[in-house]
Amino acid sequence: MYHGNVAATMLRHLMMGNVPVVWNVRHCLYDLSHEKNNTARLIKATARLPFRPHSIIYNSRLSAMQHEAIGYSPTLRSVIPNGFDCQRFSPSLEARNRYRHEMGLDSQSQIVGMVARYHPIKGHANFLEAAARVSSENNTAHFVMIGKGVDSENQLLAKMVSDLGLSKRVHMLGERSDTPALTSAFDVAVSASESEGFSNTIGEAMACGVPCVVTNAGDSAWLVGDTGKVVPRNDPHVLGEALKTMLAMGDKQRQELGKAARQRILDEYTIEKISRQYMHVYHSLFDGKETF
């Protein structure tokens, strides 16, 4: 969104009147060398623009701190997390049973799900290595991967699945339009990311009543709170151990965690609550004045 932020700032400079400009930043900066060269240069340049926005809204606290470290003004900061549609994403026993049947899994099977487009920062290799560790001790665990580029045509992923001996345990479903229902079929949801802002897929899983295991990337630990488990980034051993613990809890304890996860979303992160926070920022900038 950096290009859009710069374009809005330059357009405002050319316009008559006092139209407030708000930047929206939804990205963490662990290492600029991981960015495309042009994007990295733009990120650095935006910190030095002579024309500043009136406010910068970040979707994660970590993102705000990282951007301020390279020169973004801390006085312009607002942190507003992502919001979730808790009617669209909600627990569904019917969906749980239907998708298990679709994948040829019985009621005793345990599903660990990961929803993420294929990209190195999303940690698919980390997830699969952890899955291999879990599978060596748990013969009921299955691993469902959903997202653009996450299918049998992805030769790198397919080879890794085969090399790890997971061909009968891993289900790569690719990009799907029925993610809310599919997520309801999970016993545990995972974010294995190396870098993250504020994870939509984890918030959605929590809204579906699914407990989560997440890497400590972006604000994932803040989002999950005490309703799931947080592990270091890029450590498949620790990720695997956390998954083993979560799967060994038993259905009742895991379901209680899932209920707590959904309640956390209902209390803090509904789309209605988050939209009100955006409106508060907008109203504070206009302060009741006509600017157009």
Short mmCIF file of C-alpha atoms in Angstrom, two decimals:
data_model
loop_
_atom_site.label_atom_id
_atom_site.label_comp_id
_atom_site.label_asym_id
_atom_site.label_seq_id
_atom_site.Cartn_x
_atom_site.Cartn_y
_atom_site.Cartn_z
CA MET A 1 0.00 0.00 0.00
CA TYR A 2 3.05 2.27 0.02
CA HIS A 3 2.44 3.31 -3.60
CA GLY A 4 -1.13 4.31 -2.77
CA ASN A 5 0.00 6.24 0.30
CA VAL A 6 2.49 8.26 -1.75
CA ALA A 7 -0.02 8.85 -4.56
CA ALA A 8 -2.63 10.14 -2.11
CA THR A 9 -0.10 12.46 -0.48
CA MET A 10 1.06 13.94 -3.78
CA LEU A 11 -2.51 14.34 -5.02
CA ARG A 12 -3.50 16.15 -1.87
CA HIS A 13 -0.55 18.54 -2.35
CA LEU A 14 -1.85 19.41 -5.82
CA MET A 15 -5.46 19.92 -4.69
CA MET A 16 -7.08 23.05 -3.40
CA GLY A 17 -8.41 22.93 0.14
CA ASN A 18 -7.34 21.16 3.27
CA VAL A 19 -8.16 17.52 2.63
CA PRO A 20 -6.69 15.23 5.32
CA VAL A 21 -4.57 12.33 4.09
CA VAL A 22 -4.43 9.09 6.07
CA TRP A 23 -1.85 6.43 5.31
CA ASN A 24 -2.68 2.80 5.97
CA VAL A 25 0.25 0.47 6.66
CA ARG A 26 -0.40 -3.27 6.84
CA HIS A 27 3.10 -4.65 6.62
CA CYS A 28 5.94 -5.46 9.01
CA LEU A 29 9.59 -4.69 8.27
CA TYR A 30 11.72 -7.49 9.64
CA ASP A 31 14.33 -7.11 6.91
CA LEU A 32 14.16 -4.70 3.96
CA SER A 33 16.48 -7.01 2.01
CA HIS A 34 13.54 -9.41 1.72
CA GLU A 35 11.54 -6.77 -0.18
CA LYS A 36 11.71 -6.12 -3.90
CA ASN A 37 14.35 -3.48 -4.60
CA ASN A 38 11.87 -0.87 -5.80
CA THR A 39 9.57 -1.51 -2.83
CA ALA A 40 12.46 -1.24 -0.35
CA ARG A 41 13.51 2.08 -1.88
CA LEU A 42 9.94 3.37 -1.74
CA ILE A 43 9.55 2.37 1.92
CA LYS A 44 12.70 4.32 2.81
CA ALA A 45 11.63 7.28 0.67
CA THR A 46 8.20 7.57 2.31
CA ALA A 47 9.90 8.18 5.66
CA ARG A 48 11.61 11.25 4.18
CA LEU A 49 8.79 12.78 2.15
CA PRO A 50 8.50 16.55 2.67
CA PHE A 51 4.70 16.22 2.55
CA ARG A 52 3.45 14.25 5.54
CA PRO A 53 0.04 12.62 6.05
CA HIS A 54 -2.26 13.79 8.79
CA SER A 55 -2.38 10.32 10.34
CA ILE A 56 -0.85 6.87 9.85
CA ILE A 57 -3.01 3.87 10.67
CA TYR A 58 -1.11 0.64 11.25
CA ASN A 59 -2.82 -2.72 11.65
CA SER A 60 -0.20 -3.92 14.13
CA ARG A 61 1.79 -2.44 16.97
CA LEU A 62 5.00 -4.09 15.77
CA SER A 63 4.57 -2.56 12.32
CA ALA A 64 4.24 0.90 13.90
CA MET A 65 7.45 0.46 15.90
CA GLN A 66 9.38 -0.89 12.91
CA HIS A 67 8.31 1.96 10.62
CA GLU A 68 9.02 4.58 13.25
CA ALA A 69 12.52 3.11 13.58
CA ILE A 70 13.23 4.08 9.96
CA GLY A 71 11.80 7.57 10.27
CA TYR A 72 8.01 7.50 10.29
CA SER A 73 6.61 10.04 12.74
CA PRO A 74 5.39 8.48 16.03
CA THR A 75 3.10 11.47 16.61
CA LEU A 76 0.95 10.39 13.65
CA ARG A 77 0.44 6.84 14.91
CA SER A 78 -2.89 5.05 15.27
CA VAL A 79 -2.99 1.26 15.64
CA ILE A 80 -6.24 -0.32 14.49
CA PRO A 81 -6.20 -4.11 14.07
CA ASN A 82 -8.12 -6.03 11.45
CA GLY A 83 -11.78 -6.78 12.08
CA PHE A 84 -13.69 -9.99 11.45
CA ASP A 85 -17.17 -10.91 10.28
CA CYS A 86 -18.28 -13.22 13.06
CA GLN A 87 -21.43 -14.30 11.22
CA ARG A 88 -19.56 -15.41 8.12
CA PHE A 89 -16.80 -16.98 10.22
CA SER A 90 -18.48 -19.04 12.91
CA PRO A 91 -18.43 -22.63 14.21
CA SER A 92 -20.29 -25.15 12.05
CA LEU A 93 -20.63 -28.82 12.91
CA GLU A 94 -22.30 -29.42 9.55
CA ALA A 95 -19.32 -27.96 7.68
CA ARG A 96 -16.89 -29.87 9.88
CA ASN A 97 -18.53 -33.20 9.01
CA ARG A 98 -19.02 -32.36 5.33
CA TYR A 99 -15.40 -31.46 4.63
CA ARG A 100 -14.03 -34.37 6.56
CA HIS A 101 -16.14 -36.61 4.31
CA GLU A 102 -14.87 -34.71 1.25
CA MET A 103 -11.26 -35.41 2.23
CA GLY A 104 -11.95 -39.03 3.11
CA LEU A 105 -11.32 -38.52 6.83
CA ASP A 106 -13.27 -40.12 9.66
CA SER A 107 -14.42 -38.55 12.90
CA GLN A 108 -11.26 -39.71 14.71
CA SER A 109 -8.96 -37.81 12.37
CA GLN A 110 -7.43 -34.60 13.69
CA ILE A 111 -7.07 -31.75 11.21
CA VAL A 112 -4.35 -29.14 11.48
CA GLY A 113 -5.05 -26.39 8.97
CA MET A 114 -3.02 -23.58 7.47
CA VAL A 115 -4.53 -20.94 5.18
CA ALA A 116 -1.89 -18.90 3.35
CA ARG A 117 -0.93 -18.04 -0.20
CA TYR A 118 2.31 -19.60 -1.36
CA HIS A 119 5.20 -17.29 -0.49
CA PRO A 120 8.43 -17.96 1.42
CA ILE A 121 7.47 -15.60 4.25
CA LYS A 122 4.33 -17.64 4.96
CA GLY A 123 6.41 -20.53 6.28
CA HIS A 124 5.05 -23.52 4.36
CA ALA A 125 8.39 -25.34 4.74
CA ASN A 126 8.33 -24.64 8.48
CA PHE A 127 4.79 -26.00 8.67
CA LEU A 128 5.60 -29.20 6.74
CA GLU A 129 8.70 -29.95 8.79
CA ALA A 130 6.63 -29.54 11.96
CA ALA A 131 3.95 -31.76 10.43
CA ALA A 132 6.52 -34.51 9.87
CA ARG A 133 7.49 -34.36 13.54
CA VAL A 134 3.85 -34.62 14.61
CA SER A 135 3.12 -37.48 12.19
CA SER A 136 5.95 -39.55 13.57
CA GLU A 137 4.03 -39.86 16.85
CA ASN A 138 0.40 -39.20 15.92
CA ASN A 139 -1.23 -41.47 13.34
CA THR A 140 -4.55 -39.58 13.30
CA ALA A 141 -3.21 -36.13 12.40
CA HIS A 142 -3.81 -34.72 8.93
CA PHE A 143 -2.57 -31.41 7.57
CA VAL A 144 -4.71 -29.25 5.30
CA MET A 145 -3.10 -26.42 3.34
CA ILE A 146 -5.26 -23.85 1.57
CA GLY A 147 -4.20 -20.88 -0.51
CA LYS A 148 -3.21 -19.62 -3.92
CA GLY A 149 -0.34 -21.70 -5.30
CA VAL A 150 -0.71 -24.37 -2.61
CA ASP A 151 -1.70 -27.38 -4.69
CA SER A 152 -0.26 -30.43 -6.41
CA GLU A 153 1.07 -28.28 -9.27
CA ASN A 154 3.49 -26.60 -6.87
CA GLN A 155 6.48 -28.83 -7.51
CA LEU A 156 8.53 -27.52 -4.60
CA LEU A 157 5.78 -28.21 -2.09
CA ALA A 158 4.89 -31.55 -3.68
CA LYS A 159 8.52 -32.68 -3.47
CA MET A 160 8.81 -31.61 0.15
CA VAL A 161 5.62 -33.48 1.05
CA SER A 162 6.96 -36.60 -0.66
CA ASP A 163 10.46 -36.32 0.83
CA LEU A 164 9.02 -35.96 4.33
CA GLY A 165 6.82 -39.01 3.88
CA LEU A 166 3.62 -36.99 4.22
CA SER A 167 1.86 -37.90 0.98
CA LYS A 168 -1.01 -39.58 2.84
CA ARG A 169 -1.20 -36.93 5.54
CA VAL A 170 -1.09 -33.62 3.66
CA HIS A 171 -4.05 -32.27 1.68
CA MET A 172 -3.18 -29.31 -0.56
CA LEU A 173 -6.48 -27.76 -1.63
CA GLY A 174 -5.27 -24.65 -3.44
CA GLU A 175 -7.26 -21.44 -3.52
CA ARG A 176 -10.81 -21.86 -2.28
CA SER A 177 -13.87 -19.64 -2.03
CA ASP A 178 -15.36 -21.63 0.87
CA THR A 179 -12.64 -20.87 3.42
CA PRO A 180 -15.07 -20.03 6.26
CA ALA A 181 -16.65 -23.48 6.14
CA LEU A 182 -13.33 -25.24 5.61
CA THR A 183 -11.81 -23.47 8.59
CA SER A 184 -14.64 -24.80 10.75
CA ALA A 185 -13.38 -28.31 9.99
CA PHE A 186 -10.01 -27.66 11.62
CA ASP A 187 -9.11 -28.93 15.07
CA VAL A 188 -6.13 -26.55 15.19
CA ALA A 189 -5.21 -23.63 12.92
CA VAL A 190 -1.61 -22.59 12.27
CA SER A 191 0.25 -19.50 11.18
CA ALA A 192 3.87 -20.46 10.47
CA SER A 193 4.87 -17.08 9.03
CA GLU A 194 8.33 -15.55 9.14
CA SER A 195 6.75 -12.11 8.74
CA GLU A 196 3.21 -11.01 9.42
CA GLY A 197 1.29 -7.83 10.15
CA PHE A 198 -2.01 -8.78 11.71
CA SER A 199 -3.09 -12.24 10.59
CA ASN A 200 -6.51 -12.39 8.95
CA THR A 201 -6.54 -16.17 8.74
CA ILE A 202 -5.83 -16.61 12.45
CA GLY A 203 -8.55 -14.13 13.42
CA GLU A 204 -10.94 -15.96 11.11
CA ALA A 205 -10.02 -19.34 12.63
CA MET A 206 -10.58 -17.94 16.12
CA ALA A 207 -13.98 -16.61 15.03
CA CYS A 208 -14.76 -20.17 13.89
CA GLY A 209 -13.97 -21.44 17.38
CA VAL A 210 -10.66 -23.03 16.39
CA PRO A 211 -7.66 -22.77 18.75
CA CYS A 212 -4.45 -21.61 17.09
CA VAL A 213 -0.71 -22.17 17.15
CA VAL A 214 1.16 -19.17 15.74
CA THR A 215 4.70 -18.02 15.21
CA ASN A 216 5.66 -14.84 17.03
CA ALA A 217 5.38 -12.73 13.89
CA GLY A 218 3.72 -9.34 13.74
CA ASP A 219 0.92 -9.07 16.26
CA SER A 220 -0.08 -12.75 16.19
CA ALA A 221 0.77 -13.21 19.87
CA TRP A 222 -1.37 -10.19 20.78
CA LEU A 223 -4.25 -11.51 18.69
CA VAL A 224 -4.20 -15.04 20.14
CA GLY A 225 -3.66 -13.94 23.73
CA ASP A 226 -4.10 -16.87 26.11
CA THR A 227 -6.42 -18.81 23.79
CA GLY A 228 -3.64 -20.57 21.85
CA LYS A 229 0.09 -21.13 21.68
CA VAL A 230 2.87 -18.86 20.41
CA VAL A 231 6.20 -20.24 19.18
CA PRO A 232 9.38 -18.68 17.77
CA ARG A 233 9.64 -18.02 14.06
CA ASN A 234 11.52 -20.51 11.87
CA ASP A 235 11.68 -23.29 14.45
CA PRO A 236 9.84 -26.40 13.19
CA HIS A 237 10.87 -28.40 16.25
CA VAL A 238 9.14 -26.04 18.68
CA LEU A 239 6.19 -25.62 16.32
CA GLY A 240 5.84 -29.39 16.13
CA GLU A 241 5.97 -29.75 19.90
CA ALA A 242 3.26 -27.11 20.31
CA LEU A 243 1.05 -28.94 17.82
CA LYS A 244 1.61 -32.25 19.61
CA THR A 245 0.54 -30.64 22.88
CA MET A 246 -2.55 -29.08 21.33
CA LEU A 247 -3.65 -32.32 19.67
CA ALA A 248 -3.03 -34.35 22.84
CA MET A 249 -5.32 -32.13 24.93
CA GLY A 250 -8.44 -34.01 24.08
CA ASP A 251 -11.53 -32.69 22.35
CA LYS A 252 -13.15 -31.05 25.38
CA GLN A 253 -10.14 -28.97 26.43
CA ARG A 254 -9.39 -27.98 22.85
CA GLN A 255 -13.01 -26.96 22.30
CA GLU A 256 -12.89 -24.80 25.43
CA LEU A 257 -9.87 -23.01 24.00
CA GLY A 258 -11.77 -22.56 20.76
CA LYS A 259 -14.74 -21.03 22.57
CA ALA A 260 -12.40 -18.64 24.36
CA ALA A 261 -10.79 -17.74 21.04
CA ARG A 262 -14.14 -16.89 19.47
CA GLN A 263 -15.14 -14.86 22.50
CA ARG A 264 -11.90 -12.88 22.23
CA ILE A 265 -12.77 -11.97 18.64
CA LEU A 266 -16.33 -11.04 19.66
CA ASP A 267 -15.02 -8.87 22.50
CA GLU A 268 -12.17 -7.12 20.70
CA TYR A 269 -12.06 -7.60 16.94
CA THR A 270 -15.50 -7.60 15.32
CA ILE A 271 -15.73 -5.71 12.04
CA GLU A 272 -18.27 -3.38 13.66
CA LYS A 273 -15.92 -2.49 16.53
CA ILE A 274 -12.96 -1.93 14.20
CA SER A 275 -14.98 0.20 11.77
CA ARG A 276 -15.90 2.48 14.65
CA GLN A 277 -12.22 2.96 15.43
CA TYR A 278 -11.59 4.03 11.83
CA MET A 279 -14.51 6.44 11.97
CA HIS A 280 -13.15 7.93 15.18
CA VAL A 281 -9.84 8.73 13.42
CA TYR A 282 -11.64 10.22 10.41
CA HIS A 283 -13.92 12.37 12.55
CA SER A 284 -11.00 13.61 14.64
CA LEU A 285 -9.26 14.80 11.47
CA PHE A 286 -12.26 16.61 10.03
CA ASP A 287 -13.35 17.90 13.45
CA GLY A 288 -16.76 18.74 12.03
CA LYS A 289 -15.34 21.10 9.39
CA GLU A 290 -16.27 21.05 5.70
CA THR A 291 -13.10 20.53 3.68
CA PHE A 292 -14.44 19.81 0.18
#
